[in-house]
Coordinates of N, CA and C in Angstrom, one line a residue:
G1 N 44.4 18.5 16.4 CA 43.4 17.5 16.4 C 43.7 16.4 15.5
R2 N 43.1 15.3 15.8 CA 43.2 14.1 15.1 C 42.3 14.1 13.8
R3 N 42.8 13.8 12.7 CA 42.0 13.8 11.5 C 41.4 12.4 11.2
R4 N 40.1 12.4 10.8 CA 39.4 11.2 10.5 C 39.4 11.0 9.0
K5 N 39.5 9.7 8.6 CA 39.3 9.4 7.2 C 37.9 9.6 6.7
Y6 N 36.9 9.1 7.6 CA 35.5 9.2 7.3 C 34.8 9.8 8.4
G7 N 33.6 10.4 8.2 CA 32.8 10.9 9.3 C 33.3 12.2 9.8
G8 N 32.8 12.6 10.9 CA 33.2 13.9 11.5 C 32.0 14.5 12.2
G9 N 32.2 15.6 12.9 CA 31.2 16.2 13.7 C 30.6 15.3 14.8
G10 N 31.5 14.4 15.4 CA 31.0 13.6 16.4 C 30.4 12.3 16.0
F11 N 30.2 12.1 14.7 CA 29.6 10.9 14.2 C 30.7 9.8 14.0
P12 N 30.3 8.6 14.2 CA 31.3 7.5 14.0 C 31.8 7.4 12.5
A13 N 33.0 7.0 12.3 CA 33.5 6.9 11.0 C 32.7 5.8 10.2
A14 N 32.4 6.2 8.9 CA 31.7 5.2 8.1 C 32.6 4.6 7.1
P15 N 32.4 3.3 6.8 CA 33.3 2.6 5.9 C 33.0 3.1 4.4
P16 N 33.9 2.9 3.5 CA 33.5 3.3 2.1 C 32.4 2.4 1.6
I17 N 31.7 2.9 0.6 CA 30.6 2.2 0.0 C 31.1 0.8 -0.6
L18 N 32.1 0.8 -1.3 CA 32.7 -0.4 -1.8 C 34.2 -0.5 -1.4
P19 N 34.7 -1.7 -1.2 CA 36.1 -1.7 -0.9 C 37.0 -1.2 -2.1
P20 N 38.2 -0.7 -1.8 CA 38.9 -0.1 -2.9 C 39.2 -1.1 -4.0
S21 N 39.3 -2.3 -3.7 CA 39.6 -3.3 -4.8 C 38.4 -4.0 -5.4
S22 N 37.2 -3.4 -5.2 CA 36.0 -4.0 -5.6 C 36.0 -4.1 -7.2
P23 N 35.6 -5.3 -7.7 CA 35.5 -5.5 -9.1 C 34.4 -4.7 -9.8
T24 N 33.4 -4.3 -9.0 CA 32.3 -3.5 -9.6 C 32.5 -2.0 -9.6
G25 N 33.6 -1.6 -9.1 CA 33.8 -0.1 -9.0 C 35.2 0.3 -9.6
E26 N 35.3 1.5 -9.9 CA 36.6 2.1 -10.3 C 37.5 1.9 -9.1
F27 N 38.8 1.6 -9.3 CA 39.7 1.4 -8.2 C 39.7 2.6 -7.3
G28 N 39.3 2.3 -6.0 CA 39.4 3.3 -5.0 C 38.3 4.3 -4.9
T29 N 37.4 4.4 -5.9 CA 36.3 5.4 -5.8 C 35.1 5.0 -5.0
G30 N 34.8 3.7 -4.9 CA 33.7 3.3 -4.2 C 32.4 3.4 -5.0
F31 N 32.4 3.8 -6.2 CA 31.2 4.0 -7.0 C 31.2 3.0 -8.2
P32 N 30.1 2.5 -8.6 CA 30.0 1.5 -9.7 C 30.5 2.2 -11.0
R33 N 31.0 1.4 -11.9 CA 31.4 2.0 -13.2 C 30.1 2.2 -14.0
R34 N 30.2 3.2 -14.9 CA 29.1 3.5 -15.8 C 28.9 2.4 -16.8
P35 N 27.7 1.9 -17.1 CA 27.6 0.8 -18.1 C 28.0 1.3 -19.4
R36 N 28.6 0.4 -20.2 CA 29.1 0.7 -21.5 C 28.2 0.0 -22.5
F37 N 27.9 0.6 -23.6 CA 27.1 -0.1 -24.6 C 28.0 -1.1 -25.4
T38 N 27.5 -2.3 -25.5 CA 28.3 -3.3 -26.2 C 27.4 -3.9 -27.3
P39 N 27.9 -4.2 -28.5 CA 27.1 -4.8 -29.5 C 26.7 -6.2 -29.2
T40 N 25.6 -6.6 -29.6 CA 25.2 -8.0 -29.4 C 25.1 -8.7 -30.8
P41 N 25.1 -10.0 -30.8 CA 25.0 -10.7 -32.1 C 23.9 -10.3 -33.0
T42 N 22.8 -9.8 -32.5 CA 21.6 -9.5 -33.3 C 21.7 -8.0 -33.8
G43 N 22.7 -7.3 -33.4 CA 22.8 -5.9 -33.8 C 22.2 -4.9 -32.8
C44 N 21.7 -5.5 -31.7 CA 21.2 -4.6 -30.6 C 22.3 -4.1 -29.8
R45 N 22.0 -3.1 -29.0 CA 23.0 -2.6 -28.1 C 22.6 -2.9 -26.6
M46 N 23.5 -3.2 -25.8 CA 23.2 -3.5 -24.4 C 23.9 -2.6 -23.5
A47 N 23.2 -2.2 -22.4 CA 23.8 -1.4 -21.3 C 23.3 -2.1 -20.0
G48 N 24.2 -2.7 -19.3 CA 23.8 -3.5 -18.2 C 23.0 -4.6 -18.6
N49 N 21.7 -4.7 -18.0 CA 20.8 -5.8 -18.4 C 19.7 -5.3 -19.3
V50 N 19.8 -4.1 -19.9 CA 18.8 -3.5 -20.7 C 19.3 -3.6 -22.1
T51 N 18.4 -4.1 -23.0 CA 18.8 -4.2 -24.4 C 18.0 -3.2 -25.2
Y52 N 18.6 -2.4 -26.1 CA 18.0 -1.4 -26.9 C 18.0 -2.0 -28.3
H53 N 16.8 -2.1 -28.9 CA 16.7 -2.7 -30.2 C 16.6 -1.5 -31.2
P54 N 17.4 -1.6 -32.3 CA 17.4 -0.5 -33.3 C 16.0 -0.3 -33.9
G55 N 15.6 1.0 -34.0 CA 14.3 1.4 -34.5 C 13.2 1.2 -33.6
E56 N 13.4 0.7 -32.4 CA 12.3 0.5 -31.4 C 12.4 1.6 -30.3
S57 N 11.2 2.2 -30.1 CA 11.2 3.2 -29.1 C 10.3 2.8 -28.0
S58 N 10.5 3.3 -26.7 CA 9.7 3.0 -25.6 C 8.3 3.6 -25.8
A59 N 8.3 4.7 -26.7 CA 7.0 5.3 -26.9 C 6.0 4.4 -27.6
M60 N 6.5 3.3 -28.2 CA 5.6 2.4 -28.9 C 4.8 1.6 -27.9
D61 N 5.2 1.4 -26.7 CA 4.4 0.7 -25.7 C 4.5 1.4 -24.3
P62 N 3.8 2.5 -24.2 CA 4.0 3.2 -22.9 C 3.4 2.4 -21.7
D63 N 2.5 1.5 -21.9 CA 1.9 0.6 -20.8 C 3.0 -0.3 -20.3
A64 N 3.9 -0.8 -21.2 CA 5.0 -1.7 -20.8 C 6.0 -0.9 -20.0
D65 N 6.2 0.3 -20.4 CA 7.2 1.2 -19.6 C 6.6 1.5 -18.2
I66 N 5.3 1.8 -18.1 CA 4.7 2.1 -16.8 C 4.8 0.8 -15.9
R67 N 4.5 -0.4 -16.5 CA 4.6 -1.6 -15.7 C 6.0 -1.8 -15.2
R68 N 7.0 -1.6 -16.0 CA 8.4 -1.8 -15.6 C 8.8 -0.8 -14.5
I69 N 8.4 0.5 -14.6 CA 8.7 1.5 -13.6 C 8.1 1.2 -12.3
V70 N 6.8 0.8 -12.3 CA 6.1 0.4 -11.1 C 6.7 -0.8 -10.5
E71 N 7.0 -1.8 -11.3 CA 7.7 -3.0 -10.7 C 9.0 -2.7 -10.0
R72 N 9.8 -1.8 -10.6 CA 11.0 -1.4 -10.0 C 10.8 -0.6 -8.7
A73 N 9.9 0.3 -8.7 CA 9.6 1.1 -7.6 C 9.1 0.3 -6.4
L74 N 8.2 -0.7 -6.7 CA 7.7 -1.6 -5.6 C 8.8 -2.5 -5.1
A75 N 9.6 -3.0 -6.0 CA 10.7 -3.8 -5.5 C 11.7 -3.0 -4.6
E76 N 11.9 -1.8 -4.9 CA 12.8 -1.0 -4.1 C 12.2 -0.6 -2.8
D77 N 10.9 -0.3 -2.8 CA 10.2 0.2 -1.6 C 9.8 -1.0 -0.6
V78 N 9.3 -2.0 -1.2 CA 8.7 -3.1 -0.4 C 9.6 -4.3 -0.3
G79 N 10.4 -4.6 -1.4 CA 11.2 -5.8 -1.4 C 10.4 -7.1 -1.2
P80 N 10.8 -7.9 -0.3 CA 10.0 -9.2 -0.1 C 8.7 -9.0 0.6
G81 N 8.4 -7.9 1.2 CA 7.1 -7.7 1.9 C 7.2 -6.6 2.9
D82 N 6.0 -6.1 3.2 CA 5.9 -5.0 4.2 C 5.6 -5.6 5.6
V83 N 6.6 -5.8 6.4 CA 6.5 -6.5 7.6 C 5.6 -5.7 8.6
T84 N 5.7 -4.4 8.6 CA 4.9 -3.6 9.6 C 3.5 -3.7 9.3
S85 N 3.1 -3.5 8.0 CA 1.6 -3.5 7.7 C 1.1 -4.9 7.9
N86 N 1.8 -6.0 7.6 CA 1.3 -7.3 7.8 C 1.2 -7.7 9.3
A87 N 2.1 -7.1 10.1 CA 2.1 -7.4 11.6 C 1.0 -6.6 12.3
I88 N 0.6 -5.4 11.8 CA -0.3 -4.5 12.5 C -1.7 -4.7 12.0
I89 N -1.9 -4.8 10.8 CA -3.3 -4.8 10.2 C -3.7 -6.2 9.7
P90 N -4.8 -6.7 10.2 CA -5.3 -8.0 9.8 C -5.6 -8.0 8.3
P91 N -5.2 -9.1 7.6 CA -5.4 -9.1 6.1 C -6.9 -8.8 5.7
T92 N -7.8 -9.1 6.5 CA -9.2 -8.9 6.1 C -9.8 -7.5 6.4
T93 N -8.9 -6.6 7.0 CA -9.4 -5.3 7.3 C -9.6 -4.5 6.0
H94 N -10.8 -4.0 5.8 CA -11.1 -3.2 4.6 C -10.9 -1.7 4.9
L95 N -10.1 -1.1 4.0 CA -9.8 0.3 4.2 C -10.3 1.1 2.9
Q96 N -10.6 2.4 3.2 CA -11.0 3.3 2.1 C -10.1 4.5 2.3
G97 N -9.8 5.2 1.2 CA -9.0 6.4 1.3 C -9.2 7.3 0.1
V98 N -8.8 8.5 0.2 CA -8.8 9.5 -0.9 C -7.5 10.1 -1.1
F99 N -7.2 10.5 -2.3 CA -6.0 11.3 -2.6 C -6.4 12.8 -2.7
F100 N -6.0 13.6 -1.7 CA -6.3 15.0 -1.8 C -5.1 15.8 -2.1
V101 N -5.3 17.0 -2.7 CA -4.2 17.8 -3.1 C -3.8 18.8 -2.0
K102 N -2.5 18.9 -1.8 CA -1.9 19.7 -0.7 C -1.5 21.1 -1.2
A103 N -1.4 21.3 -2.5 CA -1.0 22.6 -3.1 C -1.6 22.7 -4.5
A104 N -1.9 23.8 -4.9 CA -2.5 24.0 -6.3 C -1.4 23.6 -7.3
G105 N -1.9 23.1 -8.5 CA -1.0 22.7 -9.5 C -1.7 21.9 -10.6
V106 N -1.0 21.1 -11.3 CA -1.5 20.2 -12.4 C -1.3 18.8 -11.9
I107 N -2.3 18.0 -12.0 CA -2.3 16.6 -11.6 C -1.7 15.7 -12.8
A108 N -0.8 14.9 -12.5 CA -0.2 13.9 -13.4 C 0.2 12.7 -12.8
G109 N 0.0 11.5 -13.4 CA 0.4 10.2 -12.9 C -0.7 9.4 -12.4
L110 N -2.0 9.8 -12.6 CA -3.1 9.0 -12.1 C -3.1 7.6 -12.7
R111 N -2.7 7.5 -13.9 CA -2.7 6.1 -14.6 C -1.6 5.3 -13.9
V112 N -0.5 5.9 -13.6 CA 0.6 5.2 -13.0 C 0.2 4.7 -11.6
V113 N -0.5 5.5 -10.8 CA -1.1 5.2 -9.5 C -2.0 4.0 -9.6
G114 N -2.8 3.9 -10.6 CA -3.7 2.8 -10.8 C -2.9 1.5 -11.1
E115 N -1.8 1.6 -11.8 CA -0.9 0.4 -12.0 C -0.3 0.0 -10.7
V116 N 0.1 0.9 -9.9 CA 0.7 0.5 -8.6 C -0.3 -0.3 -7.8
F117 N -1.5 0.1 -7.7 CA -2.5 -0.6 -6.9 C -2.8 -2.0 -7.6
R118 N -2.9 -2.0 -8.9 CA -3.1 -3.2 -9.6 C -2.0 -4.3 -9.4
Q119 N -0.8 -3.8 -9.4 CA 0.3 -4.8 -9.2 C 0.4 -5.3 -7.7
V120 N 0.0 -4.5 -6.8 CA 0.1 -4.9 -5.4 C -1.1 -5.8 -5.1
D121 N -2.3 -5.5 -5.5 CA -3.5 -6.3 -5.3 C -4.5 -6.0 -6.3
P122 N -4.8 -6.8 -7.3 CA -5.8 -6.5 -8.3 C -7.2 -6.3 -7.8
A123 N -7.4 -6.8 -6.6 CA -8.8 -6.6 -6.0 C -9.0 -5.2 -5.4
I124 N -7.9 -4.4 -5.3 CA -8.1 -3.0 -4.8 C -8.8 -2.2 -5.9
R125 N -9.8 -1.5 -5.4 CA -10.6 -0.6 -6.3 C -10.0 0.8 -6.3
Y126 N -9.5 1.3 -7.4 CA -8.9 2.6 -7.6 C -9.7 3.4 -8.6
E127 N -10.1 4.6 -8.2 CA -10.9 5.4 -9.1 C -10.4 6.8 -9.2
P128 N -9.8 7.2 -10.3 CA -9.4 8.6 -10.5 C -10.7 9.5 -10.6
L129 N -10.7 10.6 -10.1 CA -11.9 11.5 -10.1 C -11.7 12.7 -11.0
V130 N -10.5 13.0 -11.4 CA -10.2 14.1 -12.3 C -9.4 13.6 -13.5
A131 N -9.4 14.3 -14.6 CA -8.6 13.9 -15.8 C -7.2 14.2 -15.6
E132 N -6.4 13.4 -16.2 CA -4.9 13.6 -16.2 C -4.6 15.0 -16.9
G133 N -3.7 15.8 -16.2 CA -3.4 17.1 -16.7 C -4.3 18.2 -16.3
S134 N -5.3 17.9 -15.4 CA -6.2 18.9 -15.0 C -5.6 19.8 -14.0
P135 N -6.0 21.1 -14.0 CA -5.5 22.0 -12.9 C -6.3 21.6 -11.6
V136 N -5.6 21.6 -10.5 CA -6.2 21.3 -9.2 C -5.9 22.3 -8.2
A137 N -6.7 22.4 -7.1 CA -6.5 23.4 -6.1 C -6.3 22.6 -4.8
R138 N -5.7 23.3 -3.8 CA -5.5 22.7 -2.5 C -6.9 22.2 -1.9
G139 N -6.8 20.9 -1.5 CA -8.0 20.3 -0.9 C -8.9 19.5 -1.9
D140 N -8.6 19.6 -3.2 CA -9.3 18.8 -4.2 C -9.0 17.3 -4.0
V141 N -10.1 16.5 -4.1 CA -9.9 15.1 -4.1 C -9.7 14.6 -5.5
V142 N -8.6 13.9 -5.8 CA -8.3 13.6 -7.2 C -8.5 12.1 -7.5
A143 N -8.6 11.3 -6.4 CA -8.8 9.8 -6.6 C -9.3 9.2 -5.3
R144 N -9.9 8.0 -5.4 CA -10.2 7.3 -4.2 C -9.8 5.8 -4.4
V145 N -9.6 5.1 -3.2 CA -9.2 3.7 -3.3 C -9.9 3.0 -2.1
A146 N -10.2 1.7 -2.4 CA -10.8 0.8 -1.4 C -10.3 -0.6 -1.6
G147 N -10.1 -1.3 -0.5 CA -9.6 -2.7 -0.5 C -9.1 -3.1 0.8
E148 N -8.4 -4.3 0.7 CA -7.8 -4.8 1.9 C -6.6 -4.0 2.4
G149 N -6.6 -3.8 3.7 CA -5.7 -2.9 4.4 C -4.2 -3.0 4.0
P150 N -3.6 -4.2 4.2 CA -2.2 -4.3 4.0 C -1.8 -3.9 2.5
G151 N -2.6 -4.3 1.5 CA -2.3 -4.0 0.1 C -2.3 -2.5 -0.1
I152 N -3.3 -1.8 0.5 CA -3.4 -0.4 0.3 C -2.2 0.3 0.9
L153 N -1.8 -0.1 2.1 CA -0.7 0.6 2.8 C 0.6 0.3 2.0
V154 N 0.8 -0.9 1.5 CA 2.0 -1.1 0.7 C 2.0 -0.3 -0.6
A155 N 0.9 -0.2 -1.3 CA 0.8 0.6 -2.5 C 0.8 2.1 -2.3
E156 N 0.3 2.6 -1.3 CA 0.1 4.0 -1.1 C 1.4 4.8 -1.1
R157 N 2.4 4.2 -0.5 CA 3.7 4.9 -0.4 C 4.3 5.1 -1.8
V158 N 4.3 4.1 -2.6 CA 4.9 4.2 -4.0 C 4.0 5.0 -4.8
A159 N 2.6 4.9 -4.7 CA 1.7 5.6 -5.5 C 1.8 7.1 -5.2
L160 N 1.9 7.5 -3.9 CA 2.1 8.9 -3.6 C 3.4 9.5 -4.1
N161 N 4.5 8.7 -3.9 CA 5.8 9.2 -4.4 C 5.7 9.5 -5.9
L162 N 5.2 8.6 -6.7 CA 5.1 8.8 -8.1 C 4.2 9.9 -8.5
L163 N 3.0 9.9 -7.9 CA 2.0 11.0 -8.1 C 2.6 12.4 -7.8
Q164 N 3.2 12.5 -6.7 CA 3.8 13.8 -6.3 C 4.9 14.2 -7.2
R165 N 5.8 13.3 -7.6 CA 6.9 13.6 -8.5 C 6.3 14.1 -9.9
M166 N 5.4 13.3 -10.4 CA 4.9 13.6 -11.8 C 4.1 14.9 -11.8
S167 N 3.3 15.1 -10.7 CA 2.5 16.3 -10.6 C 3.3 17.5 -10.4
G168 N 4.4 17.3 -9.7 CA 5.4 18.5 -9.5 C 6.0 18.9 -10.8
I169 N 6.4 17.9 -11.6 CA 7.0 18.2 -12.9 C 5.9 18.9 -13.8
A170 N 4.7 18.3 -13.8 CA 3.6 18.9 -14.7 C 3.3 20.3 -14.2
S171 N 3.3 20.6 -12.9 CA 2.9 21.9 -12.4 C 4.0 22.9 -12.7
R172 N 5.3 22.5 -12.6 CA 6.4 23.4 -12.9 C 6.4 23.7 -14.5
T173 N 6.1 22.7 -15.2 CA 6.0 22.9 -16.7 C 4.9 23.9 -17.0
R174 N 3.8 23.7 -16.4 CA 2.7 24.7 -16.6 C 3.1 26.1 -16.3
L175 N 3.9 26.3 -15.3 CA 4.3 27.7 -14.9 C 5.2 28.2 -16.1
Y176 N 6.1 27.4 -16.6 CA 7.0 27.9 -17.7 C 6.2 28.1 -19.0
V177 N 5.2 27.3 -19.3 CA 4.4 27.5 -20.5 C 3.6 28.7 -20.4
D178 N 3.0 29.0 -19.2 CA 2.2 30.2 -19.0 C 3.0 31.5 -18.9
A179 N 4.3 31.4 -18.7 CA 5.1 32.6 -18.5 C 5.3 33.4 -19.8

């Protein structure tokens, strides 16, 4: 049989992620190089476009960290805009929704969810109904949201992703602590 360089199983061959001579990747690997810390004139260290200041911790301003994480998540998920929501739902459509639990665990990330809705549309009303770190059971309603349709649909994908990830980590941690 004929050997393929890429692909297999009846699927068409896929090109490499980056060309072998790409300046952003190791020669021939197709993967970007790992950022290296470089000193700056002020004594700070840089990795890529992130600057780390000596003696400064992100724990000093968790709200700023949350804002940055949400900004990046929205940029990745939505980019320049949600074409589908804008095409299907009139901007004046008012929607309401609830966040309900699909499995027992520990809820985490409600504050982050609020930031997602705030960044997408400050007019959206978001109300957490339980305290962060609370144990929850299947079917519990943990938050509700109301506002214009397109904004809610754009925000809900990112909000659910973050809430599920953070609650999953909190729930697994609780299992280890209780063991």
